[in-house]
XYZ file of C-alpha atoms in Angstrom:
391
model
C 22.086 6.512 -10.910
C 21.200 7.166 -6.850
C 18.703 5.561 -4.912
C 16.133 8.669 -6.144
C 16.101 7.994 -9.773
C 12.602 5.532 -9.565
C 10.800 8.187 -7.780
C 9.346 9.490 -10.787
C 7.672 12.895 -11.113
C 8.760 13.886 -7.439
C 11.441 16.094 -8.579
C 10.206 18.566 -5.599
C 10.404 15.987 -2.893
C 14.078 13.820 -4.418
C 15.691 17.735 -3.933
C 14.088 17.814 0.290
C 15.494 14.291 0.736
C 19.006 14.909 -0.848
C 19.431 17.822 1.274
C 18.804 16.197 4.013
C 20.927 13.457 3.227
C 24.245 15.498 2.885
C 22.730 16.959 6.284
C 23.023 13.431 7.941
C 26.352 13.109 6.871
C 27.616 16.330 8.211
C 26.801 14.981 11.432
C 27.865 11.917 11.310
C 30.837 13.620 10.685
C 30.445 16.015 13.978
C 28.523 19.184 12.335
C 25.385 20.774 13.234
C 24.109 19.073 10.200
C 20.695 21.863 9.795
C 17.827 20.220 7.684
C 18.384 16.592 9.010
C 15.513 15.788 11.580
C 14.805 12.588 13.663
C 11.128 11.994 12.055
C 9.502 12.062 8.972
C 6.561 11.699 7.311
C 5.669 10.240 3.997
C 1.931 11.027 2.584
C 0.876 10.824 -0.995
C -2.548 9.336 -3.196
C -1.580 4.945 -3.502
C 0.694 4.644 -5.693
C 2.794 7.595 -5.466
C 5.599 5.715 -3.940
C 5.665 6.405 -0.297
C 7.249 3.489 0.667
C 9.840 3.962 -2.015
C 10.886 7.418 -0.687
C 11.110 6.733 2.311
C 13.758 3.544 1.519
C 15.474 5.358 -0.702
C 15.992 7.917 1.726
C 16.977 4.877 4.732
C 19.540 4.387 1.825
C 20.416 7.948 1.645
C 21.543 7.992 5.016
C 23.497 4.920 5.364
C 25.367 5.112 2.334
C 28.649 6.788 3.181
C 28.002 8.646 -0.405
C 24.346 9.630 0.178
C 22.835 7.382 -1.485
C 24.789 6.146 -4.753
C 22.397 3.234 -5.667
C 25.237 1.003 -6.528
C 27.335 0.268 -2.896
C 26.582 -2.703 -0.852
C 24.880 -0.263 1.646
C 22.608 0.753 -0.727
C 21.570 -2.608 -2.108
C 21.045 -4.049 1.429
C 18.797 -1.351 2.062
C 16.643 -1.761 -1.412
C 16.383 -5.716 -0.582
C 15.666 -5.148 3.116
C 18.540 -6.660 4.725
C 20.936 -4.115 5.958
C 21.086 -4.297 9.909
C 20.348 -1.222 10.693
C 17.183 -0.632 8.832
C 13.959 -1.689 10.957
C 11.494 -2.124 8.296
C 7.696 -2.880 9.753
C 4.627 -3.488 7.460
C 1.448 -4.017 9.161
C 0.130 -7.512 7.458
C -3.239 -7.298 9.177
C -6.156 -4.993 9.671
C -4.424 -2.870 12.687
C -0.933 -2.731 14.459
C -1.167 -3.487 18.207
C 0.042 -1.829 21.054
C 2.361 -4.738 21.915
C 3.935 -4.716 18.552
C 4.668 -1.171 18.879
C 6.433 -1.287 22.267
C 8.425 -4.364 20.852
C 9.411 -2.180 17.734
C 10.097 0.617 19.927
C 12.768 -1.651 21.975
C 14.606 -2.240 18.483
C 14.254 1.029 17.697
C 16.408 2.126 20.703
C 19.908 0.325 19.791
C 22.361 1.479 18.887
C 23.407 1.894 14.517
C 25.979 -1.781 14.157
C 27.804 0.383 11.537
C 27.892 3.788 12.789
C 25.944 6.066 11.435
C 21.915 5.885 12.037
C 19.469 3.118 13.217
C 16.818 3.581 10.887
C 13.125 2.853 11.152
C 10.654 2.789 8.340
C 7.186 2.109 9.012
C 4.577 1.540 6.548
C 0.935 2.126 6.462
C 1.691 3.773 9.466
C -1.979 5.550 10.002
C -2.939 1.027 10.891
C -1.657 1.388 14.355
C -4.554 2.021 16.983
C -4.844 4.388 19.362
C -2.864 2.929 22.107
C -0.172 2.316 19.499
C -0.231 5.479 18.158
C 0.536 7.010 21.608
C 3.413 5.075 22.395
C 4.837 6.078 19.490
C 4.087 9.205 20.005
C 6.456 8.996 23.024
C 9.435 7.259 21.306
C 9.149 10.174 18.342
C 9.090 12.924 21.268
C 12.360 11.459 22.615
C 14.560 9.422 20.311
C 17.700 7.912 20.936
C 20.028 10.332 19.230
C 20.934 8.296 15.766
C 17.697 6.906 15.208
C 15.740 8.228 12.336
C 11.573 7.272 11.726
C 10.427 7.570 8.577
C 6.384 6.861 8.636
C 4.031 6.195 6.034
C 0.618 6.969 5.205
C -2.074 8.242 2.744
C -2.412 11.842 4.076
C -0.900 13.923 7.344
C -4.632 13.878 8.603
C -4.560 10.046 8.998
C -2.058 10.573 12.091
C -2.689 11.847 15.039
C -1.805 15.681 14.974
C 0.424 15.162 17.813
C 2.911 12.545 15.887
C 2.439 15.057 12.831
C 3.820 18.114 14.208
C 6.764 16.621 15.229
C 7.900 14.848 11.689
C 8.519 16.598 9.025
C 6.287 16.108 6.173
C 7.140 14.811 2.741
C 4.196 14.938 0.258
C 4.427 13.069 -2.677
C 2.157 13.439 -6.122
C 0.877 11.214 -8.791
C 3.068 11.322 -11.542
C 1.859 11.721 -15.040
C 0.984 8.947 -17.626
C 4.555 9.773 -19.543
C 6.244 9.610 -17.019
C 5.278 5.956 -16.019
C 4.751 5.012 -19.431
C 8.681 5.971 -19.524
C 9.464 3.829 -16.652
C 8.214 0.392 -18.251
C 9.204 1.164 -21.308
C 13.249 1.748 -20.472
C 13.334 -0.398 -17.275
C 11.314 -3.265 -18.051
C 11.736 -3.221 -21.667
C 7.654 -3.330 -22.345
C 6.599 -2.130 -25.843
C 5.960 1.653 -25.521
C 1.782 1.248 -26.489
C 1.625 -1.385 -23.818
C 3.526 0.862 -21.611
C 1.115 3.772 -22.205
C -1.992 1.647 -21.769
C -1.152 0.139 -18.365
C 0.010 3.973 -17.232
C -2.914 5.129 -18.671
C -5.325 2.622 -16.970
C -3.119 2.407 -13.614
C -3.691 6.156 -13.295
C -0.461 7.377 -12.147
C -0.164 4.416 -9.241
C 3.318 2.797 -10.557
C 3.156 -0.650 -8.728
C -0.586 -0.885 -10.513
C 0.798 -0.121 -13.765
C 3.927 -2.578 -13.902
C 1.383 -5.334 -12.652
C -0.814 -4.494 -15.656
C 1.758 -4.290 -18.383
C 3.692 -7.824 -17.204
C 0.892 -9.826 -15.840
C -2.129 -11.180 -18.065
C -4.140 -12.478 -15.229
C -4.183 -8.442 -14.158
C -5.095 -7.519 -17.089
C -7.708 -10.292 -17.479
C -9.092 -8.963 -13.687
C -8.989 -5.374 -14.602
C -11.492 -6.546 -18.175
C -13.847 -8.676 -16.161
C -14.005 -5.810 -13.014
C -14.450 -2.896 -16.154
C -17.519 -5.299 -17.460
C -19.547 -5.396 -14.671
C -21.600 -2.049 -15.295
C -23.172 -3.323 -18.305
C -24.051 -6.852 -17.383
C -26.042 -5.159 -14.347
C -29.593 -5.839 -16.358
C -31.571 -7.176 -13.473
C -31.638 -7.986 -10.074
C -30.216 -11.709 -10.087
C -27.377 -10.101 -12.478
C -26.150 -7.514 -9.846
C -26.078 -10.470 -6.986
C -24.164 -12.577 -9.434
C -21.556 -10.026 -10.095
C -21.400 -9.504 -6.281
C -20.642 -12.837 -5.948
C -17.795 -12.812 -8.570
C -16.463 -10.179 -6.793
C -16.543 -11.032 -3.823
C -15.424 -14.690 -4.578
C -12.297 -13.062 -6.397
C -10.752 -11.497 -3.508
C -11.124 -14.750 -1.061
C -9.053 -16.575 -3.656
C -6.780 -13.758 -4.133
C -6.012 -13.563 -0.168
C -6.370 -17.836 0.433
C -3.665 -17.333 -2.425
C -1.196 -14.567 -1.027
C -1.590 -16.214 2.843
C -1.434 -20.154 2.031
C 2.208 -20.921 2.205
C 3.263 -18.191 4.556
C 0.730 -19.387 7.070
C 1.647 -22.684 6.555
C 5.660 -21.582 7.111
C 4.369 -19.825 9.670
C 2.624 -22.181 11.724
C 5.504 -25.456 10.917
C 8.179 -22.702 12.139
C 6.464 -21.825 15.684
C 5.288 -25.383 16.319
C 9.362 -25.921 15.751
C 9.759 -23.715 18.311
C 7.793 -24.679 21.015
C 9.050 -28.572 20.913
C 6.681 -30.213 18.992
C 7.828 -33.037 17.240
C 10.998 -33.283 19.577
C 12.124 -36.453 21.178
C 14.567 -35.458 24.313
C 14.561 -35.799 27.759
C 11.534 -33.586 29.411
C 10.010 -33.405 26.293
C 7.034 -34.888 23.833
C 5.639 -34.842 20.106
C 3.345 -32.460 21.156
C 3.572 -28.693 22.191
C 5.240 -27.770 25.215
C 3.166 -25.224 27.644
C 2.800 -21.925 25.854
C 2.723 -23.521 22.681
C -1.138 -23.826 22.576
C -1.520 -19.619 23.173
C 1.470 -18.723 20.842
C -0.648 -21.170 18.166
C -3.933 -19.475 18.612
C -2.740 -15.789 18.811
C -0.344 -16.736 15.349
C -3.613 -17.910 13.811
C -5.768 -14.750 14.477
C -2.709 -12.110 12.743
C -3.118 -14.822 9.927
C -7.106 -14.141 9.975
C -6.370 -10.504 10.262
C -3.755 -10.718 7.460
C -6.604 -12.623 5.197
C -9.220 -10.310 5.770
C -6.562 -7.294 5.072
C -5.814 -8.583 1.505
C -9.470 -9.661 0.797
C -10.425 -5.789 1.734
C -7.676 -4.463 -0.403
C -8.879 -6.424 -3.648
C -12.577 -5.171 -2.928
C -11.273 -2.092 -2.865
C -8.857 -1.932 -5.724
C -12.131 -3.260 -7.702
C -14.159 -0.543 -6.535
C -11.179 2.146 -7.670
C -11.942 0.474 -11.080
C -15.344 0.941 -10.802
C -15.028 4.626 -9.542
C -12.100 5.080 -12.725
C -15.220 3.488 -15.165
C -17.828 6.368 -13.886
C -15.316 9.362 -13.722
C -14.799 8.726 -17.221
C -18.185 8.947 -18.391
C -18.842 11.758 -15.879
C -15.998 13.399 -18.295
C -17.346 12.317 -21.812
C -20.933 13.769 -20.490
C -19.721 16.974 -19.808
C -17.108 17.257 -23.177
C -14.040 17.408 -20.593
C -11.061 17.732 -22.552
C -9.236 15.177 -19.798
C -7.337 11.709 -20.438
C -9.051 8.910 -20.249
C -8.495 6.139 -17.764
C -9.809 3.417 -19.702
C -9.812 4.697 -23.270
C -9.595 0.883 -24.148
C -13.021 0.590 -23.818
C -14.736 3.896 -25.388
C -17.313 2.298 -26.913
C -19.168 1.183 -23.650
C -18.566 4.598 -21.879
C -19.831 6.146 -24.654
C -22.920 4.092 -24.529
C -23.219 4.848 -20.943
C -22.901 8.485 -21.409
C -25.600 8.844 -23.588
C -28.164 6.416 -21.584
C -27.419 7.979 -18.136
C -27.230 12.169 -16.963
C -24.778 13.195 -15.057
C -26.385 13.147 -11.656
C -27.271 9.549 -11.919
C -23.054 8.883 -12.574
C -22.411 11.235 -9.551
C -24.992 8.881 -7.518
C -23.116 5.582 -8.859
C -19.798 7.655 -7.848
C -21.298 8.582 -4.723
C -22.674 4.616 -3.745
C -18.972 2.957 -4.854
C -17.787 5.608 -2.085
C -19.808 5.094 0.318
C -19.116 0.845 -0.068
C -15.474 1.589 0.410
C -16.733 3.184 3.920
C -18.673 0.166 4.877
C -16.052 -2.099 3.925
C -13.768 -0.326 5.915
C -15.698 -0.402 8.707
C -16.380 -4.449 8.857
C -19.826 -4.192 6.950
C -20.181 -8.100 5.505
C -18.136 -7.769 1.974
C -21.330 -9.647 0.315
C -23.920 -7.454 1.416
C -21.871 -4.711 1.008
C -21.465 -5.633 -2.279
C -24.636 -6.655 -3.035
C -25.849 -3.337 -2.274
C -23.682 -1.587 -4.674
C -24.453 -3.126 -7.830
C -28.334 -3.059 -7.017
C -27.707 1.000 -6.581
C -25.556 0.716 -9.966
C -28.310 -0.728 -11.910
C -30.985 1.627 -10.240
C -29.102 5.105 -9.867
């Protein structure tokens, strides 16, 4: 089994990146080595497995076999510790200049082992402007064993001068099946439970093994899926905008708590507190004050990242709820993303049209753009379930 074989339904894209694999190797070896380039792109919907492309591919190239799955090369590039894989995940809402030129300095040693100094960057369309351009200029001139392999949702979310110099590796959503497949033989979950969380994670992978392992999903997925019919008045729809909104605070107080406080404990370490030598006190040394406060607002940025993804991965819900009665009211002969619950999209579909579904679709998309764009998350909210109730 090679580093490929969990990239399911990307048959197109596993043949492009084994190509180019045997390509690295030839020159490693001294050839010309044609279809290996220094940059590459990774696009695809969420959960098409960008991120796991492009790793398996870092393996790919510094496995002396390609990418076997099973060499200590490989597995210290699927855990993330081989030394020569640079791998950079933007925790809050944007990457900074600064960070990029500091990953660009890695980026320019030399490989420990010999063959390529990778760099795999995810969520790569997060880095502003200024970033953007100065990695523009390390793509346009790299040193000459360093590979990047970016990430993001779609080549239009770069700027067009980073695109046309990577080569672009599009990834699909695979089909229910095929997912379904996955859990089943890998995780060993019973094959209806399998096909329910495929079927309900539409295609995105990480979505669906979260569903068929963890209750507490499944228990989030029910009470997000309930909301349309409990919108009966006014003080209902502010309620459930409250839920909501309350949901995703805990969620991201939950996922930052202990690494901030790890976080914070290891740079006070650093700057002296606590210490008892000669020069030096229990408190911070100078520098230790600025260090604090700019470590406290990534942890601020990294909150208000995971709180917008969980409002957003509600909304998805909310948009997979409508789409499906969109598809009952017109008699199209399509799967259905939460067949678990005909009964109340059937309801639905027969006391709504279709235009006032495509307005509901329509006002969950346009909340996603305020959100995005640092609208308050409660009004925001707020204003969403009002235009659910009233489309």
């Amino acid at each position: 089994m090679t580093v490929f074989a969990d990239l399911v339904g990307q048959d197109q894209a596993v043949a492009i990146l084994s190509r180019a694999a045997a390509a690295a190797r030839e020159v490693v070896d001294g050839g010309r080595g044609a279809g290996m380039t220094h940059a590459w792109l990774f696009t695809g919907p969420p959960g098409s497995g960008r991120e796991d492309a492009a790793r398996a591919f870092a393996a790919a190239l510094l496995c002396p076999d390609g990418g076997c799955g099973h060499c200590d090369q490989c597995h210290q590039v699927l855990i993330g510790s081989h030394p020569d894989l640079e791998s950079v995940r933007p925790a809050g809402l944007s990457y900074s200049v600064k960070q990029t030129r500091e990953l660009i300095l890695r980026a320019a040693g030399a490989p420990t082992q010999g063959r390529w100094r990778v760099i795999l960057f995810e969520d790569a369309d997060r880095a502003t402007e200024s970033a953007a351009n100065a990695l523009l200029k390390a793509i346009e001139e790299p040193p000459p064993r360093t590979v990047w392999l970016l990430c993001a949702p779609a080549p239009d979310d770069m700027m067009i001068t980073i695109r046309s110099r990577c080569r672009v590796i599009t990834l699909t959503t695979p089909g229910t099946e095929a997912v379904a497949h996955v859990l089943a033989t890998r995780e060993s979950v019973p094959w209806e439970t399998a096909r329910f969380a495929a079927r309900a994670a539409q295609g995105h992978i990480s979505r669906a093994r979260a569903l068929a392992l963890d209750e507490s999903v499944r228990r989030r997925r029910e009470a997000v899926l309930g909301i349309p019919r409990s919108l009966t008045g006014v003080g209902e729809c502010v309620a459930a905008a409250e839920r909501l909104v309350k949901t995703a605070e805990e969620e991201a107080a939950a996922a930052t708590a202990t690494l901030n406080e790890a976080e914070t404990a290891e740079l006070r370490r650093l700057y002296g507190e606590g210490s008892t030598g000669k020069g030096l006190n229990r408190g911070l040394v100078r520098g230790g004050a600025g260090a604090l406060k700019e470590l406290e607002d990534r942890q601020k940025s990294r909150a208000t990242r995971i709180k917008r993804d969980s409002l957003d991965a509600a909304l998805l819900e909310l948009v997979s709820f409508y789409r499906d009665v969109l598809a009952m009211q017109f008699g199209a002969a399509v799967e259905l993303a939460n067949d678990d619950i005909r009964f109340d999209l059937d309801r639905m579909a027969r006391e709504s049209t279709p235009e006032e579904t495509l307005r509901r679709i329509d006002a969950i998309m346009r909340c996603r753009e305020r959100l995005e764009a640092s609208v308050n998350p409660q009004i925001a909210v707020e204003a969403i379930m009002l235009s659910l109730r009233g489309a």
